């Protein structure tokens, strides 16, 4: 069994959150009435959910935007940011720096029966995932591709190329050669592990603890290995 | 209906244009109707390698924008009449190409030719994406060194996600063409071995083109190497690759230069 020596830890974590995007339309009064009707039908829908207000559809000359956002907050809607806001609107800066308009508009959700848990980013490559919490990728992960699966494990049947990355909420299993990056325990799961049949990885990370290729002991390179966390330390051992 | 083939690599300078011309000429010599298209708008080279640079009147952009008919822009090769060239524009940039325009031109060419061979520009931007968009078959040109292999891997990923076939949920046939291969240097570990490249990229091998001065000689006289010196080592490798593209089963061998007795003698002493 081989392990690396202790080093000061710098933890880096990626986190993505699901925010609802509300896109008001003019006339604002009419839109607010419709919103009230909606909230009456499903009173707890906005409870504790972060909301981004997309103001892209509001014409630049529309007055009273700051007041309108206050009205939303009074209805218990937690606004974490705005996008598409025009800087000339009075009082808009109080709502924080507007987010850039995102390239992807997001998925329409049905308001009364929303399942916000289904917010897994779609991997670039075609993937098949069953009901179990494993994402199976039955082709190589190519350079430049990024596969993210926050709900569970990722199993790659081919290799992970140099310049590719695989990020899982649970463990990462690579049956080919791991040449790129593997990140397990994405959202704080210290029990996650990384397995591969040949280790040539650029980077391994579990729950924010990472090692680059330079840190990895020479004994484990090119071997079938597993990596896990022992406290705050990453251990890599050869599987035989 | 013809087949659309894209010759691509990600990295520049690995031999896309040389391979486009050589494969195009090899297929055309086998009696098939072939058109080669230069997608490298602004940095066109295929016309030079084909020896047609003084015959260019209209180009791909003129056709895409409707300023010229396809028949006006196509240049028929003087050596083989089943081989044509659609040149790129040297004065415009890649933004002048539209997706709809390219789709229309390719659809028209597929009606007329057995093979439509698209010479992709380097990079992974718009020009390269437009060149691969309509492809049925891809030839990924790779030199046996790490940066070229990684770039090719990236391009293979894009072939599987950014082409029309991929969008329709179909597979695109991908073939690996290893160029500038030097068996001696590979044996001395100065170059990646073909097995290593194949292991990393995991797509079928179309051919191994040996490093040869014949390639440069042919470019300089404006002729595909398969026409300029059909018996040279690289030409024989390209002819075999063309046969494999047509679906023939041909064993992959690395052709060597045929040298005279003295050459062999000295070659052995040096090695």
Short mmCIF file of C-alpha atoms in Angstrom, two decimals:
data_model
loop_
_atom_site.label_atom_id
_atom_site.label_comp_id
_atom_site.label_asym_id
_atom_site.label_seq_id
_atom_site.Cartn_x
_atom_site.Cartn_y
_atom_site.Cartn_z
CA UNK A 1 0.00 0.00 0.00
CA UNK A 2 1.35 3.39 -0.95
CA UNK A 3 0.34 6.75 0.32
CA UNK A 4 1.57 10.30 -0.10
CA UNK A 5 3.06 12.42 2.67
CA UNK A 6 1.02 15.03 4.53
CA UNK A 7 0.75 18.45 2.94
CA UNK A 8 -1.20 21.55 3.91
CA UNK A 9 -4.66 21.27 2.50
CA UNK A 10 -6.41 23.74 0.29
CA UNK A 11 -9.94 22.66 -0.33
CA UNK A 12 -11.64 23.63 -3.51
CA UNK A 13 -15.21 22.71 -4.09
CA UNK A 14 -17.46 23.24 -7.04
CA UNK A 15 -21.05 23.85 -6.20
CA UNK A 16 -23.96 24.38 -8.45
CA UNK A 17 -27.33 25.39 -7.14
CA UNK A 18 -30.67 25.24 -8.78
CA UNK A 19 -32.40 28.58 -9.00
CA UNK A 20 -35.82 29.21 -10.39
CA UNK A 21 -35.88 31.86 -13.07
CA UNK A 22 -38.89 34.18 -13.08
CA UNK A 23 -39.31 36.14 -16.27
CA UNK A 24 -41.84 38.93 -15.76
CA UNK A 25 -43.59 40.47 -18.73
CA UNK A 26 -45.30 43.78 -19.16
CA UNK A 27 -47.80 44.97 -18.11
CA UNK A 28 -46.25 44.25 -14.72
CA UNK A 29 -49.52 44.66 -12.80
CA UNK A 30 -51.23 42.02 -14.87
CA UNK A 31 -48.24 39.71 -14.50
CA UNK A 32 -48.26 40.17 -10.69
CA UNK A 33 -51.96 39.30 -10.59
CA UNK A 34 -51.27 36.10 -12.50
CA UNK A 35 -48.42 35.33 -10.13
CA UNK A 36 -50.69 35.83 -7.12
CA UNK A 37 -53.24 33.47 -8.64
CA UNK A 38 -50.49 30.91 -9.20
CA UNK A 39 -49.22 31.27 -5.64
CA UNK A 40 -52.71 30.78 -4.32
CA UNK A 41 -52.91 27.45 -6.13
CA UNK A 42 -49.54 26.25 -4.80
CA UNK A 43 -48.84 28.36 -1.73
CA UNK A 44 -45.50 26.82 -0.72
CA UNK A 45 -44.00 26.70 -4.17
CA UNK A 46 -41.47 29.49 -3.64
CA UNK A 47 -40.61 28.55 -0.06
CA UNK A 48 -36.85 28.64 0.53
CA UNK A 49 -36.09 28.52 -3.17
CA UNK A 50 -33.54 30.90 -4.64
CA UNK A 51 -34.96 32.89 -7.52
CA UNK A 52 -33.29 34.79 -10.32
CA UNK A 53 -35.45 37.43 -11.96
CA UNK A 54 -34.91 37.59 -15.70
CA UNK A 55 -35.70 41.17 -16.71
CA UNK A 56 -34.71 40.66 -20.34
CA UNK A 57 -38.28 41.00 -21.59
CA UNK A 58 -38.85 44.35 -19.84
CA UNK A 59 -38.45 47.36 -22.12
CA UNK A 60 -35.75 49.82 -21.14
CA UNK A 61 -38.16 52.71 -20.56
CA UNK A 62 -40.32 50.77 -18.07
CA UNK A 63 -40.43 52.68 -14.75
CA UNK A 64 -40.62 51.28 -11.21
CA UNK A 65 -38.51 48.15 -11.58
CA UNK A 66 -36.98 48.48 -8.09
CA UNK A 67 -40.45 48.81 -6.62
CA UNK A 68 -41.59 45.79 -8.61
CA UNK A 69 -38.75 43.66 -7.20
CA UNK A 70 -39.73 44.78 -3.68
CA UNK A 71 -43.26 43.61 -4.36
CA UNK A 72 -41.89 40.20 -5.31
CA UNK A 73 -39.90 40.00 -2.07
CA UNK A 74 -42.98 40.97 -0.08
CA UNK A 75 -44.61 37.85 -1.51
CA UNK A 76 -41.87 35.77 0.11
CA UNK A 77 -39.85 35.24 -3.06
CA UNK A 78 -36.11 35.07 -2.29
CA UNK A 79 -34.38 36.96 -5.07
CA UNK A 80 -30.67 36.08 -5.29
CA UNK A 81 -30.00 38.08 -8.41
CA UNK A 82 -31.31 39.58 -11.59
CA UNK A 83 -30.32 39.06 -15.17
CA UNK A 84 -30.93 41.11 -18.25
CA UNK A 85 -31.38 44.24 -16.12
CA UNK A 86 -30.60 47.60 -17.66
CA UNK A 87 -28.04 49.59 -15.63
CA UNK A 88 -29.97 52.83 -16.13
CA UNK A 89 -32.94 51.59 -14.09
CA UNK A 90 -33.24 53.51 -10.88
CA UNK A 91 -32.51 51.54 -7.72
CA UNK A 92 -31.53 48.38 -9.60
CA UNK A 93 -28.01 48.35 -8.12
CA UNK A 94 -29.55 47.60 -4.71
CA UNK A 95 -30.39 44.15 -6.13
CA UNK A 96 -26.79 43.35 -6.74
CA UNK A 97 -24.75 43.26 -9.89
CA UNK A 98 -26.92 41.83 -12.65
CA UNK A 99 -25.87 38.37 -13.78
CA UNK A 100 -24.92 38.12 -17.41
CA UNK A 101 -27.74 36.68 -19.44
CA UNK A 102 -27.00 32.99 -19.45
CA UNK A 103 -26.52 31.29 -22.78
CA UNK A 104 -28.78 28.43 -21.80
CA UNK A 105 -32.30 29.49 -20.97
CA UNK A 106 -32.89 26.58 -18.61
CA UNK A 107 -35.62 24.06 -18.69
CA UNK A 108 -39.26 25.02 -18.33
CA UNK A 109 -40.72 23.47 -15.24
CA UNK A 110 -44.33 22.97 -14.37
CA UNK A 111 -45.03 25.19 -11.43
CA UNK A 112 -47.36 23.20 -9.19
CA UNK A 113 -45.51 19.87 -9.41
CA UNK A 114 -41.91 20.88 -9.67
CA UNK A 115 -39.09 18.40 -8.93
CA UNK A 116 -36.08 20.59 -8.33
CA UNK A 117 -33.95 17.53 -7.54
CA UNK A 118 -33.70 16.78 -11.24
CA UNK A 119 -31.12 19.45 -11.89
CA UNK A 120 -28.28 17.22 -13.06
CA UNK A 121 -26.25 18.94 -15.74
CA UNK A 122 -26.40 16.94 -18.94
CA UNK A 123 -23.08 15.39 -19.94
CA UNK A 124 -21.82 16.24 -23.40
CA UNK A 125 -21.50 12.63 -24.42
CA UNK A 126 -24.42 10.30 -24.81
CA UNK A 127 -24.95 8.44 -21.61
CA UNK A 128 -27.33 5.90 -20.26
CA UNK A 129 -28.42 6.10 -16.67
CA UNK A 130 -30.91 3.79 -15.10
CA UNK A 131 -32.97 4.30 -12.00
CA UNK A 132 -29.95 3.47 -9.85
CA UNK A 133 -27.63 6.30 -9.00
CA UNK A 134 -24.96 5.36 -11.50
CA UNK A 135 -24.21 7.06 -14.75
CA UNK A 136 -22.69 4.61 -17.21
CA UNK A 137 -20.65 6.02 -20.09
CA UNK A 138 -20.03 3.27 -22.63
CA UNK A 139 -17.61 5.19 -24.83
CA UNK A 140 -14.30 6.99 -24.25
CA UNK A 141 -14.46 10.42 -22.63
CA UNK A 142 -12.58 12.61 -25.10
CA UNK A 143 -10.28 15.53 -24.46
CA UNK A 144 -12.30 18.68 -23.73
CA UNK A 145 -15.38 16.76 -22.59
CA UNK A 146 -16.71 17.10 -19.10
CA UNK A 147 -19.05 14.58 -17.54
CA UNK A 148 -20.80 15.74 -14.36
CA UNK A 149 -23.15 13.57 -12.33
CA UNK A 150 -23.93 14.90 -8.89
CA UNK A 151 -26.40 12.29 -7.71
CA UNK A 152 -24.15 9.27 -7.64
CA UNK A 153 -21.32 7.27 -9.21
CA UNK A 154 -19.94 7.49 -12.72
CA UNK A 155 -18.71 4.38 -14.48
CA UNK A 156 -16.69 4.86 -17.67
CA UNK A 157 -16.18 1.73 -19.76
CA UNK A 158 -13.52 3.32 -21.99
CA UNK A 159 -10.66 5.65 -21.21
CA UNK A 160 -10.71 9.22 -19.95
CA UNK A 161 -8.44 11.27 -22.19
CA UNK A 162 -5.87 13.85 -21.26
CA UNK A 163 -7.78 17.13 -20.98
CA UNK A 164 -11.11 15.44 -20.14
CA UNK A 165 -12.79 15.43 -16.74
CA UNK A 166 -15.23 13.21 -14.92
CA UNK A 167 -16.96 14.62 -11.83
CA UNK A 168 -19.26 12.57 -9.64
CA UNK A 169 -21.13 13.20 -6.42
CA UNK A 170 -20.18 9.63 -5.51
CA UNK A 171 -17.31 7.45 -6.73
CA UNK A 172 -15.64 7.37 -10.14
CA UNK A 173 -14.89 4.04 -11.85
CA UNK A 174 -12.81 3.98 -15.03
CA UNK A 175 -12.33 0.61 -16.72
CA UNK A 176 -9.89 2.03 -19.28
CA UNK A 177 -6.91 4.28 -18.72
CA UNK A 178 -7.51 7.40 -16.64
CA UNK A 179 -5.42 10.12 -18.29
CA UNK A 180 -7.52 13.19 -17.51
CA UNK A 181 -9.09 14.42 -14.26
CA UNK A 182 -11.31 12.45 -11.95
CA UNK A 183 -13.21 14.22 -9.20
CA UNK A 184 -15.23 12.17 -6.73
CA UNK A 185 -17.36 13.26 -3.78
CA UNK A 186 -18.19 16.46 -5.61
CA UNK A 187 -20.68 17.81 -3.11
CA UNK A 188 -18.91 16.84 0.08
CA UNK A 189 -18.88 13.06 0.26
CA UNK A 190 -15.60 12.01 1.89
CA UNK A 191 -16.38 8.31 1.51
CA UNK A 192 -16.24 8.49 -2.28
CA UNK A 193 -13.41 6.71 -4.09
CA UNK A 194 -11.77 6.70 -7.47
CA UNK A 195 -10.97 3.42 -9.25
CA UNK A 196 -9.21 2.96 -12.56
CA UNK A 197 -7.54 0.10 -14.39
CA UNK A 198 -4.53 2.24 -15.38
CA UNK A 199 -3.54 5.43 -13.60
CA UNK A 200 -2.06 8.18 -15.76
CA UNK A 201 -4.32 10.89 -14.36
CA UNK A 202 -3.59 14.60 -14.49
CA UNK A 203 -5.52 15.16 -11.28
CA UNK A 204 -7.45 13.16 -8.70
CA UNK A 205 -9.76 14.84 -6.20
CA UNK A 206 -12.06 13.49 -3.52
CA UNK A 207 -14.24 15.82 -1.48
CA UNK A 208 -12.02 18.78 -2.29
CA UNK A 209 -8.69 17.06 -1.45
CA UNK A 210 -6.69 16.79 -4.61
CA UNK A 211 -3.41 15.50 -6.00
CA UNK A 212 -1.83 16.36 -9.33
CA UNK A 213 0.26 13.91 -11.34
CA UNK A 214 3.43 15.38 -9.83
CA UNK A 215 2.28 14.49 -6.31
CA UNK A 216 1.43 10.90 -7.12
CA UNK A 217 3.98 8.29 -6.07
CA UNK A 218 5.80 6.75 -9.04
CA UNK A 219 4.93 3.26 -7.78
CA UNK A 220 1.25 3.68 -8.59
CA UNK A 221 1.58 5.26 -12.04
CA UNK A 222 0.41 3.05 -14.88
CA UNK A 223 -1.13 0.58 -12.42
CA UNK A 224 -4.70 -0.37 -11.60
CA UNK A 225 -5.42 1.66 -8.47
CA UNK A 226 -7.98 3.00 -6.08
CA UNK A 227 -7.81 6.35 -4.33
CA UNK A 228 -9.65 7.23 -1.13
CA UNK A 229 -9.54 9.69 1.74
CA UNK A 230 -8.00 8.78 5.06
CA UNK A 231 -9.06 11.74 7.15
CA UNK A 232 -7.66 14.74 5.31
CA UNK A 233 -5.17 12.77 3.30
CA UNK A 234 -5.53 11.11 -0.08
CA UNK A 235 -4.24 7.56 -0.33
CA UNK A 236 -3.60 5.71 -3.54
CA UNK A 237 -3.05 1.98 -3.56
CA UNK A 238 -2.44 -0.57 -6.28
CA UNK A 239 -5.22 -3.07 -6.80
CA UNK A 240 -4.07 -6.60 -7.35
CA UNK B 1 -25.85 9.80 -53.41
CA UNK B 2 -22.20 10.49 -52.69
CA UNK B 3 -20.42 10.18 -49.38
CA UNK B 4 -19.20 13.22 -47.50
CA UNK B 5 -15.76 12.79 -45.96
CA UNK B 6 -14.08 15.33 -43.70
CA UNK B 7 -10.32 15.38 -43.26
CA UNK B 8 -9.69 16.94 -39.87
CA UNK B 9 -7.18 16.98 -37.00
CA UNK B 10 -7.57 19.86 -34.55
CA UNK B 11 -3.88 20.67 -34.76
CA UNK B 12 -2.40 22.53 -37.70
CA UNK B 13 0.45 21.38 -39.90
CA UNK B 14 -0.14 17.65 -39.48
CA UNK B 15 -1.00 17.01 -43.13
CA UNK B 16 -4.74 17.58 -43.62
CA UNK B 17 -4.41 19.35 -46.95
CA UNK B 18 -1.75 16.95 -48.25
CA UNK B 19 -3.93 14.00 -47.25
CA UNK B 20 -7.08 15.54 -48.77
CA UNK B 21 -5.32 15.99 -52.11
CA UNK B 22 -3.61 12.59 -52.01
CA UNK B 23 -6.75 10.64 -51.01
CA UNK B 24 -8.91 12.62 -53.44
CA UNK B 25 -6.56 11.87 -56.33
CA UNK B 26 -6.21 8.21 -55.30
CA UNK B 27 -10.01 7.73 -55.23
CA UNK B 28 -10.39 9.58 -58.54
CA UNK B 29 -7.73 7.40 -60.16
CA UNK B 30 -9.82 4.42 -59.14
CA UNK B 31 -12.53 5.79 -61.42
CA UNK B 32 -14.74 7.49 -58.84
CA UNK B 33 -16.07 11.02 -59.16
CA UNK B 34 -14.41 13.13 -56.48
CA UNK B 35 -14.63 16.75 -55.42
CA UNK B 36 -12.28 18.22 -52.82
CA UNK B 37 -13.45 21.35 -50.97
CA UNK B 38 -11.16 23.76 -49.17
CA UNK B 39 -12.88 24.98 -45.97
CA UNK B 40 -9.84 26.95 -44.83
CA UNK B 41 -11.29 30.33 -45.74
CA UNK B 42 -8.66 33.05 -45.49
CA UNK B 43 -5.73 30.62 -45.46
CA UNK B 44 -6.44 28.54 -48.51
CA UNK B 45 -3.83 25.99 -49.53
CA UNK B 46 -5.58 23.15 -51.30
CA UNK B 47 -5.52 24.99 -54.63
CA UNK B 48 -1.71 25.21 -54.38
CA UNK B 49 -1.26 21.55 -53.51
CA UNK B 50 -3.60 20.65 -56.39
CA UNK B 51 -1.76 22.98 -58.77
CA UNK B 52 -4.91 24.94 -59.58
CA UNK B 53 -4.08 28.31 -58.01
CA UNK B 54 -4.01 30.14 -61.34
CA UNK B 55 -7.40 28.81 -62.40
CA UNK B 56 -9.44 30.06 -59.41
CA UNK B 57 -12.22 32.46 -60.47
CA UNK B 58 -15.07 31.82 -58.06
CA UNK B 59 -14.83 30.15 -54.66
CA UNK B 60 -16.86 28.47 -51.92
CA UNK B 61 -17.98 31.80 -50.42
CA UNK B 62 -19.25 33.05 -53.79
CA UNK B 63 -21.30 29.88 -54.13
CA UNK B 64 -22.58 29.96 -50.53
CA UNK B 65 -23.64 33.60 -50.94
CA UNK B 66 -25.26 32.92 -54.30
CA UNK B 67 -22.88 35.10 -56.33
CA UNK B 68 -21.80 32.20 -58.50
CA UNK B 69 -23.23 28.87 -59.60
CA UNK B 70 -21.56 25.73 -58.34
CA UNK B 71 -20.61 24.75 -61.89
CA UNK B 72 -18.76 28.06 -62.32
CA UNK B 73 -16.69 27.59 -59.19
CA UNK B 74 -15.70 23.93 -59.64
CA UNK B 75 -12.24 23.46 -61.16
CA UNK B 76 -11.70 20.18 -62.99
CA UNK B 77 -8.25 18.68 -62.58
CA UNK B 78 -6.18 18.67 -65.78
CA UNK B 79 -4.59 15.30 -65.03
CA UNK B 80 -7.67 13.30 -63.94
CA UNK B 81 -11.05 14.37 -65.25
CA UNK B 82 -12.98 12.70 -62.42
CA UNK B 83 -11.30 14.99 -59.86
CA UNK B 84 -12.62 18.51 -59.12
CA UNK B 85 -11.73 21.26 -56.67
CA UNK B 86 -13.95 23.81 -54.95
CA UNK B 87 -11.47 26.39 -53.66
CA UNK B 88 -11.76 28.59 -50.56
CA UNK B 89 -11.62 32.35 -50.64
CA UNK B 90 -8.33 33.89 -49.60
CA UNK B 91 -9.69 37.40 -49.07
CA UNK B 92 -12.70 36.71 -46.86
CA UNK B 93 -12.93 35.28 -43.38
CA UNK B 94 -14.75 32.28 -41.99
CA UNK B 95 -17.72 34.36 -40.84
CA UNK B 96 -18.76 34.67 -44.45
CA UNK B 97 -19.77 30.99 -44.42
CA UNK B 98 -23.33 30.29 -43.31
CA UNK B 99 -24.61 26.96 -42.05
CA UNK B 100 -27.54 26.95 -44.47
CA UNK B 101 -25.30 27.91 -47.38
CA UNK B 102 -22.80 25.14 -46.63
CA UNK B 103 -25.60 22.57 -46.23
CA UNK B 104 -27.03 23.56 -49.59
CA UNK B 105 -23.69 23.37 -51.41
CA UNK B 106 -22.86 19.96 -49.91
CA UNK B 107 -26.31 18.61 -50.79
CA UNK B 108 -25.82 19.72 -54.39
CA UNK B 109 -22.34 18.19 -54.57
CA UNK B 110 -23.57 14.87 -53.14
CA UNK B 111 -25.89 14.58 -56.15
CA UNK B 112 -23.03 14.97 -58.61
CA UNK B 113 -20.07 13.21 -57.00
CA UNK B 114 -19.30 9.84 -55.39
CA UNK B 115 -17.02 11.48 -52.81
CA UNK B 116 -17.23 14.99 -51.36
CA UNK B 117 -13.99 15.51 -49.42
CA UNK B 118 -13.89 18.49 -47.06
CA UNK B 119 -10.46 19.79 -46.07
CA UNK B 120 -10.99 21.21 -42.58
CA UNK B 121 -9.12 24.21 -41.21
CA UNK B 122 -7.11 23.68 -38.02
CA UNK B 123 -8.73 24.53 -34.70
CA UNK B 124 -12.07 23.68 -33.17
CA UNK B 125 -13.93 26.83 -34.12
CA UNK B 126 -16.63 27.64 -36.60
CA UNK B 127 -14.63 26.78 -39.73
CA UNK B 128 -13.74 23.31 -38.48
CA UNK B 129 -17.31 22.72 -37.27
CA UNK B 130 -18.77 23.73 -40.65
CA UNK B 131 -16.32 21.42 -42.44
CA UNK B 132 -17.37 18.40 -40.34
CA UNK B 133 -21.06 19.26 -40.09
CA UNK B 134 -22.34 17.25 -43.05
CA UNK B 135 -19.80 14.44 -42.87
CA UNK B 136 -20.69 10.74 -43.12
CA UNK B 137 -17.07 9.65 -42.69
CA UNK B 138 -14.15 11.35 -40.97
CA UNK B 139 -10.44 10.88 -41.48
CA UNK B 140 -8.60 12.11 -38.39
CA UNK B 141 -5.03 13.02 -39.35
CA UNK B 142 -2.56 12.63 -36.49
CA UNK B 143 1.20 12.87 -36.17
CA UNK B 144 2.78 10.44 -33.72
CA UNK B 145 3.38 13.01 -30.99
CA UNK B 146 1.43 13.90 -27.84
CA UNK B 147 0.01 17.32 -28.72
CA UNK B 148 -1.34 16.12 -32.04
CA UNK B 149 -2.88 13.05 -30.39
CA UNK B 150 -4.63 15.08 -27.72
CA UNK B 151 -6.01 17.53 -30.29
CA UNK B 152 -7.24 14.62 -32.38
CA UNK B 153 -8.98 13.21 -29.33
CA UNK B 154 -10.74 16.53 -28.87
CA UNK B 155 -11.82 16.54 -32.52
CA UNK B 156 -13.16 12.97 -32.26
CA UNK B 157 -15.31 14.14 -29.36
CA UNK B 158 -16.65 16.95 -31.51
CA UNK B 159 -17.33 14.57 -34.42
CA UNK B 160 -19.48 12.58 -32.00
CA UNK B 161 -21.41 15.61 -30.77
CA UNK B 162 -21.34 18.51 -33.24
CA UNK B 163 -22.12 16.89 -36.59
CA UNK B 164 -25.55 16.53 -38.18
CA UNK B 165 -25.26 12.76 -37.89
CA UNK B 166 -24.54 13.05 -34.16
CA UNK B 167 -27.50 15.41 -33.74
CA UNK B 168 -29.73 12.84 -35.44
CA UNK B 169 -28.39 10.20 -33.03
CA UNK B 170 -26.42 8.37 -35.74
CA UNK B 171 -22.77 7.36 -35.64
CA UNK B 172 -20.15 8.88 -37.84
CA UNK B 173 -17.43 6.54 -39.21
CA UNK B 174 -14.09 7.72 -37.90
CA UNK B 175 -10.72 6.58 -39.22
CA UNK B 176 -7.24 7.35 -38.00
CA UNK B 177 -4.56 8.34 -40.50
CA UNK B 178 -1.12 8.55 -38.93
CA UNK B 179 1.11 10.80 -41.00
CA UNK B 180 4.81 11.74 -40.93
CA UNK B 181 5.61 8.38 -39.38
CA UNK B 182 9.28 7.50 -39.02
CA UNK B 183 9.74 3.85 -38.02
CA UNK B 184 13.35 4.41 -36.96
CA UNK B 185 12.50 7.26 -34.62
CA UNK B 186 9.53 5.36 -33.19
CA UNK B 187 11.82 2.39 -32.47
CA UNK B 188 14.20 4.74 -30.65
CA UNK B 189 11.25 6.09 -28.60
CA UNK B 190 11.63 9.55 -30.12
CA UNK B 191 8.08 9.28 -31.41
CA UNK B 192 4.89 7.68 -30.19
CA UNK B 193 4.34 4.19 -31.54
CA UNK B 194 1.28 3.60 -33.69
CA UNK B 195 -0.07 1.14 -31.10
CA UNK B 196 0.11 3.89 -28.45
CA UNK B 197 -1.75 6.35 -30.67
CA UNK B 198 -4.40 3.75 -31.44
CA UNK B 199 -4.74 2.87 -27.77
CA UNK B 200 -5.31 6.50 -26.82
CA UNK B 201 -7.68 7.40 -29.64
CA UNK B 202 -9.44 4.02 -29.97
CA UNK B 203 -10.72 4.45 -33.53
CA UNK B 204 -9.83 2.13 -36.46
CA UNK B 205 -6.61 2.71 -38.36
CA UNK B 206 -6.94 3.82 -42.00
CA UNK B 207 -3.26 3.98 -42.79
CA UNK B 208 0.24 4.96 -41.81
CA UNK B 209 1.92 7.49 -44.08
CA UNK B 210 5.71 7.43 -43.74
CA UNK B 211 7.66 10.65 -43.45
CA UNK B 212 9.05 11.31 -46.92
CA UNK B 213 10.57 14.11 -48.96
CA UNK B 214 8.29 12.98 -51.81
CA UNK B 215 5.40 14.75 -50.03
CA UNK B 216 7.22 18.08 -50.01
CA UNK B 217 8.45 17.61 -53.57
CA UNK B 218 4.89 16.99 -54.77
CA UNK B 219 3.49 20.05 -52.92
CA UNK B 220 6.16 22.24 -54.44
CA UNK B 221 5.21 21.27 -57.98
CA UNK B 222 1.48 21.57 -57.20
CA UNK B 223 0.52 17.93 -57.46
CA UNK B 224 -1.04 15.44 -55.05
CA UNK B 225 1.72 13.01 -54.10
CA UNK B 226 -0.38 10.11 -55.41
CA UNK B 227 -0.21 11.65 -58.90
CA UNK B 228 3.30 13.07 -58.80
CA UNK B 229 5.03 9.85 -57.85
CA UNK B 230 2.49 7.01 -57.52
CA UNK B 231 5.19 4.47 -56.66
CA UNK B 232 6.70 6.38 -53.77
CA UNK B 233 6.23 5.05 -50.24
CA UNK B 234 3.72 7.71 -49.11
CA UNK B 235 1.71 7.29 -52.33
CA UNK B 236 1.41 3.54 -51.87
CA UNK B 237 0.21 4.14 -48.30
CA UNK B 238 -2.39 6.66 -49.54
CA UNK B 239 -3.60 4.27 -52.28
CA UNK B 240 -4.07 1.55 -49.65
CA UNK B 241 -5.93 4.02 -47.42
CA UNK B 242 -8.23 4.95 -50.33
CA UNK B 243 -8.97 1.24 -50.90
CA UNK B 244 -9.91 0.87 -47.24
CA UNK B 245 -12.21 3.90 -47.50
CA UNK B 246 -13.99 2.09 -50.36
CA UNK B 247 -14.48 -0.84 -47.99
CA UNK B 248 -11.75 -3.16 -49.28
CA UNK B 249 -9.84 -5.13 -46.66
CA UNK B 250 -6.16 -4.32 -47.07
CA UNK B 251 -3.54 -5.14 -44.44
CA UNK B 252 -1.85 -2.09 -42.94
CA UNK B 253 1.85 -2.13 -43.73
CA UNK B 254 4.30 0.71 -43.45
CA UNK B 255 5.68 1.15 -46.95
CA UNK B 256 9.39 1.81 -47.17
CA UNK B 257 11.23 3.77 -49.82
CA UNK B 258 12.67 1.55 -52.51
CA UNK B 259 16.34 2.31 -52.59
CA UNK B 260 19.15 1.02 -54.77
CA UNK B 261 21.85 -1.34 -53.60
CA UNK B 262 24.20 1.47 -52.59
CA UNK B 263 21.40 3.26 -50.77
CA UNK B 264 20.55 0.10 -48.84
CA UNK B 265 24.18 -0.43 -47.99
CA UNK B 266 24.65 3.06 -46.65
CA UNK B 267 21.21 3.12 -45.10
CA UNK B 268 22.17 0.07 -43.09
CA UNK B 269 25.50 1.52 -42.02
CA UNK B 270 23.91 4.76 -40.84
CA UNK B 271 21.20 2.93 -38.96
#
